[in-house]
Coordinates of C-alpha atoms in Angstrom, one line a residue:
M1083 CA -1.9 -16.3 5.4
K1084 CA -2.0 -19.2 7.7
T1085 CA -0.3 -22.8 6.3
S1086 CA -3.8 -24.6 5.7
E1087 CA -5.6 -21.5 4.3
A1088 CA -2.4 -20.9 1.8
R1089 CA -2.6 -24.0 0.6
R1090 CA -6.4 -23.4 -0.4
A1091 CA -5.3 -20.4 -1.9
V1092 CA -3.3 -22.0 -3.8
A1093 CA -5.2 -24.2 -5.3
A1094 CA -8.1 -21.7 -5.5
A1095 CA -5.5 -19.7 -7.8
V1096 CA -4.3 -22.4 -10.2
S1097 CA -7.8 -23.8 -10.3
T1098 CA -9.6 -20.5 -11.5
A1099 CA -6.5 -19.9 -14.0
S1100 CA -6.6 -23.5 -15.4
S1101 CA -10.3 -23.3 -15.6
L1102 CA -9.9 -19.9 -17.9
G1103 CA -7.6 -22.1 -20.6
L1104 CA -4.3 -21.0 -19.0
S1105 CA -1.8 -23.4 -18.7
V1106 CA -0.5 -23.9 -14.8
D1107 CA 2.1 -26.5 -13.4
D1108 CA 3.5 -24.4 -10.9
A1109 CA 2.5 -21.7 -8.6
V1110 CA 5.2 -19.7 -6.9
V1111 CA 4.8 -17.3 -3.8
L1112 CA 6.0 -14.1 -4.4
Q1113 CA 4.3 -12.6 -1.4
D1114 CA 2.3 -13.3 1.6
S1115 CA 0.9 -11.1 3.5
N1116 CA -3.3 -10.2 4.1
K1117 CA -3.4 -11.8 0.5
L1118 CA -1.5 -14.1 -1.6
T1119 CA 0.3 -13.2 -4.7
L1120 CA 1.4 -16.0 -7.2
R1121 CA 3.6 -16.2 -10.1
L1122 CA 1.5 -19.0 -12.2
L1123 CA 4.1 -21.1 -14.4
P1124 CA 4.0 -21.6 -17.5
C1125 CA 1.5 -19.4 -18.3
D1126 CA 3.5 -16.5 -16.3
V1127 CA 0.3 -14.5 -14.7
L1128 CA 0.6 -13.2 -11.7
A1129 CA -2.5 -14.2 -9.1
R1130 CA -3.8 -12.2 -6.3
V1131 CA -5.8 -14.1 -3.9
A1132 CA -7.7 -12.9 -0.6
P1133 CA -10.5 -14.3 1.6
V1134 CA -13.5 -13.2 0.0
A1135 CA -15.0 -11.6 3.4
Q1136 CA -11.8 -9.4 3.3
Q1137 CA -11.2 -8.4 -0.3
V1138 CA -11.6 -5.1 -2.1
A1139 CA -10.8 -6.7 -5.5
Q1140 CA -13.4 -5.5 -7.2
F1141 CA -12.6 -1.9 -6.7
E1142 CA -9.2 -2.4 -7.7
V1143 CA -10.0 -4.2 -10.7
D1144 CA -12.4 -1.4 -12.0
L1145 CA -9.7 1.3 -10.9
A1146 CA -7.0 -0.3 -12.5
Q1147 CA -8.6 -0.4 -15.9
R1148 CA -9.9 3.2 -15.6
L1149 CA -6.1 4.2 -14.8
T1150 CA -5.1 2.0 -17.7
A1151 CA -7.0 3.8 -20.2
S1152 CA -6.0 7.2 -19.3
G1153 CA -2.3 6.3 -19.7
C1154 CA -1.4 6.1 -15.8
P1155 CA 1.8 3.7 -14.9
V1156 CA -0.1 0.8 -13.4
A1157 CA 0.1 -2.4 -13.7
V1158 CA -2.4 -3.8 -16.0
L1159 CA -4.9 -6.9 -15.9
E1160 CA -4.3 -10.1 -17.6
P1161 CA -5.0 -9.6 -21.4
R1162 CA -6.0 -13.2 -22.2
V1163 CA -8.7 -13.7 -19.6
E1164 CA -11.8 -11.5 -18.6
P1165 CA -10.9 -8.5 -16.5
R1166 CA -12.8 -9.7 -13.6
V1167 CA -12.9 -10.8 -9.7
H1168 CA -13.1 -14.6 -9.5
E1169 CA -14.7 -16.4 -6.6
R1170 CA -13.5 -20.0 -5.7
D1171 CA -13.9 -21.9 -2.8
G1172 CA -14.1 -18.7 -0.7
F1173 CA -11.2 -16.6 -2.2
A1174 CA -11.3 -13.9 -4.6
V1175 CA -9.1 -14.3 -7.5
T1176 CA -7.7 -11.5 -9.9
L1177 CA -5.1 -12.3 -12.6
W1178 CA -2.9 -9.5 -13.5
T1179 CA 0.3 -9.2 -16.1
H1180 CA 3.7 -10.2 -14.7
Y1181 CA 6.4 -7.9 -15.2
E1182 CA 10.3 -9.4 -15.1
P1183 CA 12.3 -6.9 -13.3
V1184 CA 14.9 -4.9 -15.2
A1185 CA 17.7 -3.6 -13.6
P1186 CA 18.3 -1.5 -11.8
H1187 CA 15.9 -2.6 -9.1
E1188 CA 16.1 0.9 -7.8
V1189 CA 14.1 3.4 -9.4
P1190 CA 15.9 7.0 -9.7
P1191 CA 14.2 9.8 -7.7
A1192 CA 13.1 11.7 -11.0
D1193 CA 11.6 8.9 -12.8
Y1194 CA 9.8 7.9 -9.1
A1195 CA 8.5 11.4 -8.7
D1196 CA 7.8 11.7 -12.8
A1197 CA 5.5 8.5 -12.5
L1198 CA 3.9 9.4 -9.1
A1199 CA 3.0 12.8 -11.0
R1200 CA 1.5 11.3 -13.7
L1201 CA -0.6 8.6 -11.6
H1202 CA -1.7 11.7 -9.5
A1203 CA -2.8 13.4 -12.9
G1204 CA -4.6 10.4 -13.9
M1205 CA -6.2 10.1 -10.5
R1206 CA -7.4 13.8 -10.7
T1207 CA -9.4 12.8 -13.6
L1208 CA -11.3 10.0 -11.8
D1209 CA -14.7 10.3 -9.3
V1210 CA -14.7 7.5 -7.3
P1211 CA -15.9 6.8 -3.7
T1212 CA -12.7 6.3 -1.3
P1213 CA -12.3 6.6 2.1
H1214 CA -10.5 10.0 3.3
F1215 CA -6.7 9.8 4.7
T1216 CA -7.9 10.5 8.0
D1217 CA -10.1 7.3 8.0
R1218 CA -6.9 5.6 8.1
V1219 CA -5.3 7.2 10.6
E1220 CA -8.3 6.6 12.9
Q1221 CA -7.4 3.1 12.5
A1222 CA -4.0 3.3 13.8
Q1223 CA -4.9 5.7 16.6
R1224 CA -7.8 3.0 17.4
L1225 CA -5.1 0.5 17.2
V1226 CA -2.4 2.4 19.4
A1227 CA -5.6 2.7 21.8
N1228 CA -6.2 -1.2 22.0
R1229 CA -4.0 -2.6 24.7
E1230 CA -5.0 -5.9 23.9
R1231 CA -4.1 -5.7 20.3
T1232 CA -0.6 -3.8 21.4
P1233 CA 0.5 -5.7 24.4
E1234 CA 4.1 -4.9 24.1
L1235 CA 4.0 -1.3 23.4
A1236 CA 5.2 0.8 26.1
E1237 CA 3.1 3.2 28.0
A1238 CA 5.4 6.3 27.3
D1239 CA 5.7 4.9 23.6
R1240 CA 1.6 4.7 23.3
E1241 CA 1.5 8.1 24.4
L1242 CA 3.8 9.6 21.8
L1243 CA 1.9 7.4 18.8
G1244 CA -1.3 9.0 19.9
D1245 CA -0.3 12.2 20.3
T1246 CA 1.3 12.2 17.2
L1247 CA -1.2 10.9 15.0
R1248 CA -4.4 12.9 17.1
S1249 CA -2.1 16.0 16.5
L1250 CA -1.1 16.0 12.8
R1251 CA -4.4 14.5 11.8
R1252 CA -5.7 17.8 13.2
V1253 CA -3.3 20.0 12.0
I1254 CA -3.0 18.6 8.3
G1255 CA -6.8 18.4 7.9
E1256 CA -6.8 22.2 9.1
R1257 CA -4.8 23.0 6.1
G1258 CA -7.7 23.2 3.7
G1259 CA -5.5 22.5 0.7
A1260 CA -6.3 20.7 -2.2
E1261 CA -7.2 17.0 -2.1
Q1262 CA -7.5 14.2 -4.6
L1263 CA -7.8 10.4 -5.1
L1264 CA -4.3 9.4 -4.3
H1265 CA -2.8 5.8 -4.0
G1266 CA -2.4 5.4 -0.6
E1267 CA 1.0 3.6 -0.1
P1268 CA 2.9 4.4 -3.3
H1269 CA 6.4 3.1 -1.4
P1270 CA 9.0 1.6 -2.9
G1271 CA 7.6 -2.0 -2.8
N1272 CA 4.5 -1.0 -4.7
L1273 CA 6.5 0.4 -7.8
L1274 CA 7.9 -2.1 -10.2
T1275 CA 10.9 -1.5 -12.6
T1276 CA 9.9 -2.7 -15.9
R1277 CA 10.5 -2.8 -19.7
N1278 CA 7.4 -0.2 -20.0
G1279 CA 9.2 2.0 -17.0
P1280 CA 7.9 2.3 -13.4
L1281 CA 4.6 0.8 -12.7
F1282 CA 2.6 1.3 -9.7
I1283 CA 0.9 -1.7 -8.4
D1284 CA -1.6 -2.7 -4.9
L1285 CA -4.6 0.2 -5.4
E1286 CA -6.7 -1.4 -3.0
T1287 CA -5.1 1.4 -0.5
C1288 CA -6.7 4.4 -2.4
C1289 CA -7.8 7.2 -0.3
R1290 CA -8.7 10.8 -0.8
G1291 CA -6.2 13.7 0.5
P1292 CA -3.6 16.0 -0.5
V1293 CA -0.7 14.4 -3.1
E1294 CA 2.0 15.2 0.1
F1295 CA 0.1 12.3 1.9
D1296 CA 1.6 10.0 -0.8
L1297 CA 4.8 11.6 -1.5
A1298 CA 5.3 10.8 2.1
H1299 CA 5.5 7.0 1.5
A1300 CA 8.3 7.5 -1.0
P1301 CA 12.0 8.0 -0.3
E1302 CA 13.0 11.9 0.6
E1303 CA 14.9 12.6 -2.9
V1304 CA 11.7 11.9 -4.7
G1305 CA 9.9 14.9 -3.3
E1306 CA 12.5 17.1 -4.5
H1307 CA 11.6 16.4 -8.1
Y1308 CA 7.7 16.5 -7.8
P1309 CA 6.5 19.4 -9.0
G1310 CA 4.6 22.1 -6.6
V1311 CA 5.5 20.5 -3.6
D1312 CA 4.1 21.8 -0.1
E1313 CA 7.3 21.3 2.0
D1314 CA 6.1 22.0 5.5
L1315 CA 2.9 19.9 4.3
L1316 CA 5.2 17.3 3.1
R1317 CA 7.4 17.3 6.6
E1318 CA 4.1 16.8 8.7
C1319 CA 2.9 14.4 6.4
R1320 CA 6.2 12.1 6.7
I1321 CA 6.2 12.2 10.6
L1322 CA 2.5 11.1 10.3
V1323 CA 3.0 8.2 8.0
L1324 CA 6.3 7.1 9.9
A1325 CA 3.6 7.3 13.4
M1326 CA 1.4 5.2 11.2
I1327 CA 3.4 2.0 10.1
T1328 CA 5.4 2.5 13.7
T1329 CA 1.8 1.5 15.1
W1330 CA 1.0 -1.3 12.4
R1331 CA 4.5 -3.1 13.6
W1332 CA 3.3 -3.0 17.1
D1333 CA -0.1 -4.9 16.2
R1334 CA 0.4 -8.3 17.9
D1335 CA -0.7 -9.9 14.5
D1336 CA 1.7 -7.9 12.7
Q1337 CA 3.8 -10.6 10.5
L1338 CA 6.6 -8.3 8.7
P1339 CA 10.0 -9.9 9.6
D1340 CA 12.2 -7.7 12.2
G1341 CA 8.8 -5.6 12.8
R1342 CA 9.6 -5.3 16.5
R1343 CA 12.8 -4.2 16.1
L1344 CA 11.6 -1.8 13.2
A1345 CA 9.0 -0.1 15.0
T1346 CA 11.6 0.8 18.1
E1347 CA 13.8 1.9 15.5
W1348 CA 11.1 4.1 14.2
L1349 CA 9.9 5.2 17.5
G1350 CA 13.5 7.0 17.7
R1351 CA 12.9 8.9 14.4
I1352 CA 9.4 9.9 15.3
R1353 CA 11.1 11.6 18.4
A1354 CA 13.9 13.3 16.9
A1355 CA 11.8 14.6 13.9
L1356 CA 9.3 15.7 16.1
D1357 CA 12.5 17.7 18.1
R1358 CA 13.5 19.1 14.5
N1359 CA 10.2 20.2 13.7
G1360 CA 9.4 21.6 17.1

Protein backbone atom coordinates (compact mmCIF):
# COMPACT_ATOMS: atom_id res chain seq x y z
CA MET A 1 0.00 0.00 0.00
CA LYS A 2 1.02 3.61 -0.41
CA THR A 3 2.35 5.15 2.78
CA SER A 4 -0.67 7.36 3.43
CA GLU A 5 -3.07 4.49 2.76
CA ALA A 6 -1.05 2.15 4.97
CA ARG A 7 -1.23 4.60 7.89
CA ARG A 8 -5.00 4.75 7.54
CA ALA A 9 -5.18 0.95 7.31
CA VAL A 10 -3.19 0.56 10.53
CA ALA A 11 -5.42 3.08 12.27
CA ALA A 12 -8.53 1.22 11.04
CA ALA A 13 -7.23 -2.08 12.42
CA VAL A 14 -6.24 -0.60 15.78
CA SER A 15 -9.52 1.22 16.27
CA THR A 16 -11.53 -1.84 15.20
CA ALA A 17 -9.75 -4.15 17.63
CA SER A 18 -9.95 -1.60 20.44
CA SER A 19 -13.67 -1.12 19.91
CA LEU A 20 -14.11 -4.88 20.35
CA GLY A 21 -12.43 -4.85 23.76
CA LEU A 22 -8.97 -6.00 22.66
CA SER A 23 -5.95 -4.25 24.13
CA VAL A 24 -3.83 -2.60 21.43
CA ASP A 25 -0.77 -0.45 22.09
CA ASP A 26 1.24 -1.35 19.02
CA ALA A 27 0.79 -2.66 15.48
CA VAL A 28 3.66 -4.48 13.78
CA VAL A 29 3.52 -4.77 9.97
CA LEU A 30 4.14 -8.38 8.95
CA GLN A 31 3.27 -8.07 5.26
CA ASP A 32 2.44 -5.20 2.93
CA SER A 33 0.98 -6.19 -0.43
CA ASN A 34 -2.55 -5.80 -1.80
CA LYS A 35 -3.56 -6.01 1.85
CA LEU A 36 -1.81 -5.12 5.07
CA THR A 37 -1.13 -7.87 7.62
CA LEU A 38 -0.51 -6.65 11.17
CA ARG A 39 0.29 -8.16 14.54
CA LEU A 40 -1.62 -6.21 17.18
CA LEU A 41 -0.04 -6.12 20.65
CA PRO A 42 -0.39 -6.84 23.52
CA CYS A 43 -3.64 -8.66 22.61
CA ASP A 44 -1.57 -10.67 20.09
CA VAL A 45 -4.10 -10.73 17.26
CA LEU A 46 -3.42 -10.88 13.54
CA ALA A 47 -5.30 -8.23 11.56
CA ARG A 48 -5.73 -8.29 7.80
CA VAL A 49 -6.73 -4.99 6.23
CA ALA A 50 -7.68 -4.19 2.63
CA PRO A 51 -9.60 -1.42 0.87
CA VAL A 52 -13.28 -2.36 0.85
CA ALA A 53 -13.46 -2.09 -2.95
CA GLN A 54 -10.64 -4.63 -3.43
CA GLN A 55 -11.40 -7.22 -0.77
CA VAL A 56 -13.01 -10.65 -0.74
CA ALA A 57 -12.82 -10.86 3.03
CA GLN A 58 -16.34 -12.18 3.59
CA PHE A 59 -15.66 -15.13 1.30
CA GLU A 60 -12.43 -15.88 3.18
CA VAL A 61 -14.09 -15.62 6.60
CA ASP A 62 -16.97 -17.91 5.61
CA LEU A 63 -14.66 -20.46 4.01
CA ALA A 64 -12.24 -20.47 6.96
CA GLN A 65 -15.10 -21.20 9.35
CA ARG A 66 -16.35 -24.09 7.25
CA LEU A 67 -12.89 -25.58 6.79
CA THR A 68 -12.11 -25.22 10.49
CA ALA A 69 -15.35 -27.03 11.33
CA SER A 70 -14.26 -29.85 9.00
CA GLY A 71 -10.93 -30.20 10.81
CA CYS A 72 -8.85 -28.84 7.95
CA PRO A 73 -5.33 -27.48 8.62
CA VAL A 74 -6.12 -23.77 8.24
CA ALA A 75 -5.51 -20.72 10.40
CA VAL A 76 -8.57 -19.84 12.47
CA LEU A 77 -10.28 -16.55 13.18
CA GLU A 78 -9.69 -14.78 16.50
CA PRO A 79 -12.01 -16.54 18.99
CA ARG A 80 -12.39 -13.55 21.33
CA VAL A 81 -14.46 -11.54 18.85
CA GLU A 82 -17.32 -12.18 16.48
CA PRO A 83 -16.06 -13.88 13.29
CA ARG A 84 -17.00 -11.32 10.68
CA VAL A 85 -15.69 -8.56 8.42
CA HIS A 86 -15.43 -5.17 10.13
CA GLU A 87 -15.57 -2.07 7.93
CA ARG A 88 -13.93 1.17 9.05
CA ASP A 89 -12.74 4.25 7.14
CA GLY A 90 -13.07 2.50 3.77
CA PHE A 91 -11.18 -0.63 4.87
CA ALA A 92 -12.29 -4.20 5.52
CA VAL A 93 -10.68 -5.59 8.66
CA THR A 94 -10.63 -9.26 9.68
CA LEU A 95 -9.09 -10.55 12.91
CA TRP A 96 -7.29 -13.89 13.11
CA THR A 97 -5.36 -16.00 15.58
CA HIS A 98 -1.67 -15.16 15.62
CA TYR A 99 0.55 -18.24 15.57
CA GLU A 100 4.05 -18.05 16.96
CA PRO A 101 6.29 -19.87 14.45
CA VAL A 102 8.11 -22.96 15.66
CA ALA A 103 11.32 -24.55 14.39
CA PRO A 104 12.04 -25.82 11.88
CA HIS A 105 10.38 -23.10 9.80
CA GLU A 106 10.57 -25.19 6.63
CA VAL A 107 7.86 -27.86 6.55
CA PRO A 108 9.20 -31.35 5.61
CA PRO A 109 7.84 -32.47 2.20
CA ALA A 110 5.89 -35.41 3.66
CA ASP A 111 4.19 -33.17 6.25
CA TYR A 112 3.51 -30.53 3.58
CA ALA A 113 1.87 -33.14 1.33
CA ASP A 114 -0.18 -34.55 4.20
CA ALA A 115 -1.47 -31.08 5.18
CA LEU A 116 -2.38 -30.27 1.57
CA ALA A 117 -4.11 -33.64 1.11
CA ARG A 118 -6.17 -33.05 4.27
CA LEU A 119 -7.08 -29.57 3.09
CA HIS A 120 -8.17 -30.94 -0.28
CA ALA A 121 -10.22 -33.67 1.41
CA GLY A 122 -12.12 -31.06 3.41
CA MET A 123 -12.55 -28.85 0.36
CA ARG A 124 -14.11 -31.71 -1.60
CA THR A 125 -17.03 -31.68 0.85
CA LEU A 126 -17.83 -28.01 0.15
CA ASP A 127 -19.93 -26.52 -2.61
CA VAL A 128 -19.02 -22.85 -2.89
CA PRO A 129 -18.96 -20.62 -5.97
CA THR A 130 -15.38 -19.87 -6.97
CA PRO A 131 -13.53 -18.97 -10.18
CA HIS A 132 -12.01 -21.71 -12.31
CA PHE A 133 -8.22 -21.89 -12.41
CA THR A 134 -8.38 -20.99 -16.12
CA ASP A 135 -9.91 -17.63 -15.14
CA ARG A 136 -6.66 -16.80 -13.37
CA VAL A 137 -4.67 -17.98 -16.38
CA GLU A 138 -6.76 -15.65 -18.51
CA GLN A 139 -5.85 -12.74 -16.21
CA ALA A 140 -2.18 -13.48 -16.85
CA GLN A 141 -2.83 -13.68 -20.60
CA ARG A 142 -4.46 -10.25 -20.57
CA LEU A 143 -1.50 -8.81 -18.68
CA VAL A 144 0.98 -10.26 -21.19
CA ALA A 145 -1.02 -8.78 -24.05
CA ASN A 146 -1.14 -5.33 -22.40
CA ARG A 147 2.09 -3.57 -23.40
CA GLU A 148 1.19 -0.52 -21.34
CA ARG A 149 1.02 -2.62 -18.16
CA THR A 150 4.18 -4.63 -19.04
CA PRO A 151 6.43 -2.09 -20.81
CA GLU A 152 9.75 -3.76 -19.87
CA LEU A 153 8.81 -7.18 -21.24
CA ALA A 154 10.80 -7.93 -24.41
CA GLU A 155 8.77 -9.05 -27.42
CA ALA A 156 10.38 -12.51 -27.60
CA ASP A 157 9.63 -13.06 -23.92
CA ARG A 158 6.11 -11.71 -24.35
CA GLU A 159 5.54 -14.26 -27.12
CA LEU A 160 6.99 -17.06 -24.98
CA LEU A 161 4.72 -16.26 -22.02
CA GLY A 162 1.65 -15.76 -24.20
CA ASP A 163 2.15 -19.01 -26.09
CA THR A 164 2.89 -20.97 -22.90
CA LEU A 165 -0.16 -19.68 -21.06
CA ARG A 166 -2.46 -20.25 -24.02
CA SER A 167 -1.26 -23.73 -24.96
CA LEU A 168 -1.07 -25.15 -21.42
CA ARG A 169 -4.44 -23.66 -20.47
CA ARG A 170 -5.89 -25.56 -23.44
CA VAL A 171 -3.94 -28.80 -22.91
CA ILE A 172 -4.74 -29.03 -19.18
CA GLY A 173 -8.37 -28.09 -19.76
CA GLU A 174 -8.77 -30.78 -22.43
CA ARG A 175 -7.56 -33.54 -20.09
CA GLY A 176 -10.99 -33.63 -18.49
CA GLY A 177 -9.76 -35.04 -15.18
CA ALA A 178 -11.31 -34.66 -11.74
CA GLU A 179 -11.62 -31.10 -10.43
CA GLN A 180 -12.45 -29.70 -7.02
CA LEU A 181 -12.15 -26.65 -4.79
CA LEU A 182 -8.47 -25.66 -4.41
CA HIS A 183 -6.48 -23.29 -2.24
CA GLY A 184 -5.16 -21.60 -5.38
CA GLU A 185 -1.73 -20.59 -4.04
CA PRO A 186 -0.55 -23.09 -1.38
CA HIS A 187 3.11 -22.08 -1.72
CA PRO A 188 5.46 -22.10 1.31
CA GLY A 189 4.67 -18.45 2.03
CA ASN A 190 1.07 -19.45 2.73
CA LEU A 191 1.91 -22.34 5.05
CA LEU A 192 2.67 -21.65 8.71
CA THR A 193 4.66 -23.90 11.01
CA THR A 194 2.84 -23.91 14.35
CA ARG A 195 2.50 -25.98 17.52
CA ASN A 196 -0.69 -27.31 15.91
CA GLY A 197 1.23 -28.49 12.84
CA PRO A 198 1.31 -26.90 9.37
CA LEU A 199 -1.60 -24.48 8.76
CA PHE A 200 -2.59 -22.84 5.48
CA ILE A 201 -3.47 -19.14 5.28
CA ASP A 202 -4.76 -16.72 2.59
CA LEU A 203 -7.85 -18.47 1.27
CA GLU A 204 -8.87 -15.59 -0.99
CA THR A 205 -7.20 -17.24 -4.00
CA CYS A 206 -9.46 -20.32 -3.95
CA CYS A 207 -10.51 -21.65 -7.34
CA ARG A 208 -11.62 -24.90 -8.96
CA GLY A 209 -9.35 -27.23 -10.85
CA PRO A 210 -7.20 -30.38 -10.58
CA VAL A 211 -5.23 -30.89 -7.35
CA GLU A 212 -2.09 -30.86 -9.48
CA PHE A 213 -2.61 -27.11 -9.99
CA ASP A 214 -2.26 -26.62 -6.23
CA LEU A 215 0.69 -29.01 -6.03
CA ALA A 216 2.46 -26.98 -8.72
CA HIS A 217 2.81 -24.14 -6.19
CA ALA A 218 4.59 -26.37 -3.65
CA PRO A 219 8.24 -27.53 -3.71
CA GLU A 220 8.78 -30.40 -6.13
CA GLU A 221 9.50 -32.89 -3.35
CA VAL A 222 5.97 -32.40 -1.99
CA GLY A 223 4.44 -33.99 -5.07
CA GLU A 224 6.42 -37.17 -4.40
CA HIS A 225 4.48 -37.67 -1.16
CA TYR A 226 0.99 -36.70 -2.38
CA PRO A 227 -1.19 -39.74 -3.15
CA GLY A 228 -2.52 -40.41 -6.64
CA VAL A 229 -0.71 -37.63 -8.51
CA ASP A 230 -0.90 -37.51 -12.31
CA GLU A 231 2.78 -36.86 -12.99
CA ASP A 232 2.29 -35.63 -16.56
CA LEU A 233 -0.44 -33.21 -15.47
CA LEU A 234 1.71 -32.00 -12.58
CA ARG A 235 4.62 -31.24 -14.95
CA GLU A 236 2.29 -29.23 -17.17
CA CYS A 237 0.81 -27.38 -14.19
CA ARG A 238 4.28 -26.52 -12.89
CA ILE A 239 5.20 -24.84 -16.17
CA LEU A 240 1.83 -23.08 -16.31
CA VAL A 241 2.15 -21.73 -12.76
CA LEU A 242 5.72 -20.64 -13.44
CA ALA A 243 4.51 -18.72 -16.50
CA MET A 244 1.77 -17.09 -14.42
CA ILE A 245 4.01 -15.91 -11.59
CA THR A 246 6.62 -14.75 -14.11
CA THR A 247 3.93 -12.66 -15.78
CA TRP A 248 2.98 -10.98 -12.48
CA ARG A 249 6.61 -9.92 -12.01
CA TRP A 250 6.57 -7.94 -15.28
CA ASP A 251 3.57 -5.87 -14.20
CA ARG A 252 4.74 -2.25 -13.96
CA ASP A 253 2.96 -2.00 -10.59
CA ASP A 254 4.54 -5.15 -9.11
CA GLN A 255 6.17 -4.38 -5.75
CA LEU A 256 7.93 -7.68 -5.05
CA PRO A 257 11.54 -6.98 -4.02
CA ASP A 258 13.97 -8.19 -6.69
CA GLY A 259 10.98 -8.99 -8.89
CA ARG A 260 12.61 -8.15 -12.23
CA ARG A 261 15.64 -10.34 -11.52
CA LEU A 262 13.34 -13.22 -10.58
CA ALA A 263 11.27 -12.65 -13.71
CA THR A 264 14.35 -12.93 -15.92
CA GLU A 265 15.54 -16.04 -14.09
CA TRP A 266 12.12 -17.67 -14.38
CA LEU A 267 11.96 -17.02 -18.11
CA GLY A 268 15.08 -19.17 -18.44
CA ARG A 269 13.48 -21.89 -16.32
CA ILE A 270 10.37 -21.85 -18.51
CA ARG A 271 12.45 -22.31 -21.67
CA ALA A 272 14.40 -25.16 -20.08
CA ALA A 273 11.21 -26.88 -18.88
CA LEU A 274 9.57 -26.58 -22.29
CA ASP A 275 12.67 -28.03 -23.94
CA ARG A 276 12.69 -30.99 -21.53
CA ASN A 277 8.98 -31.66 -22.03
CA GLY A 278 8.90 -31.15 -25.77
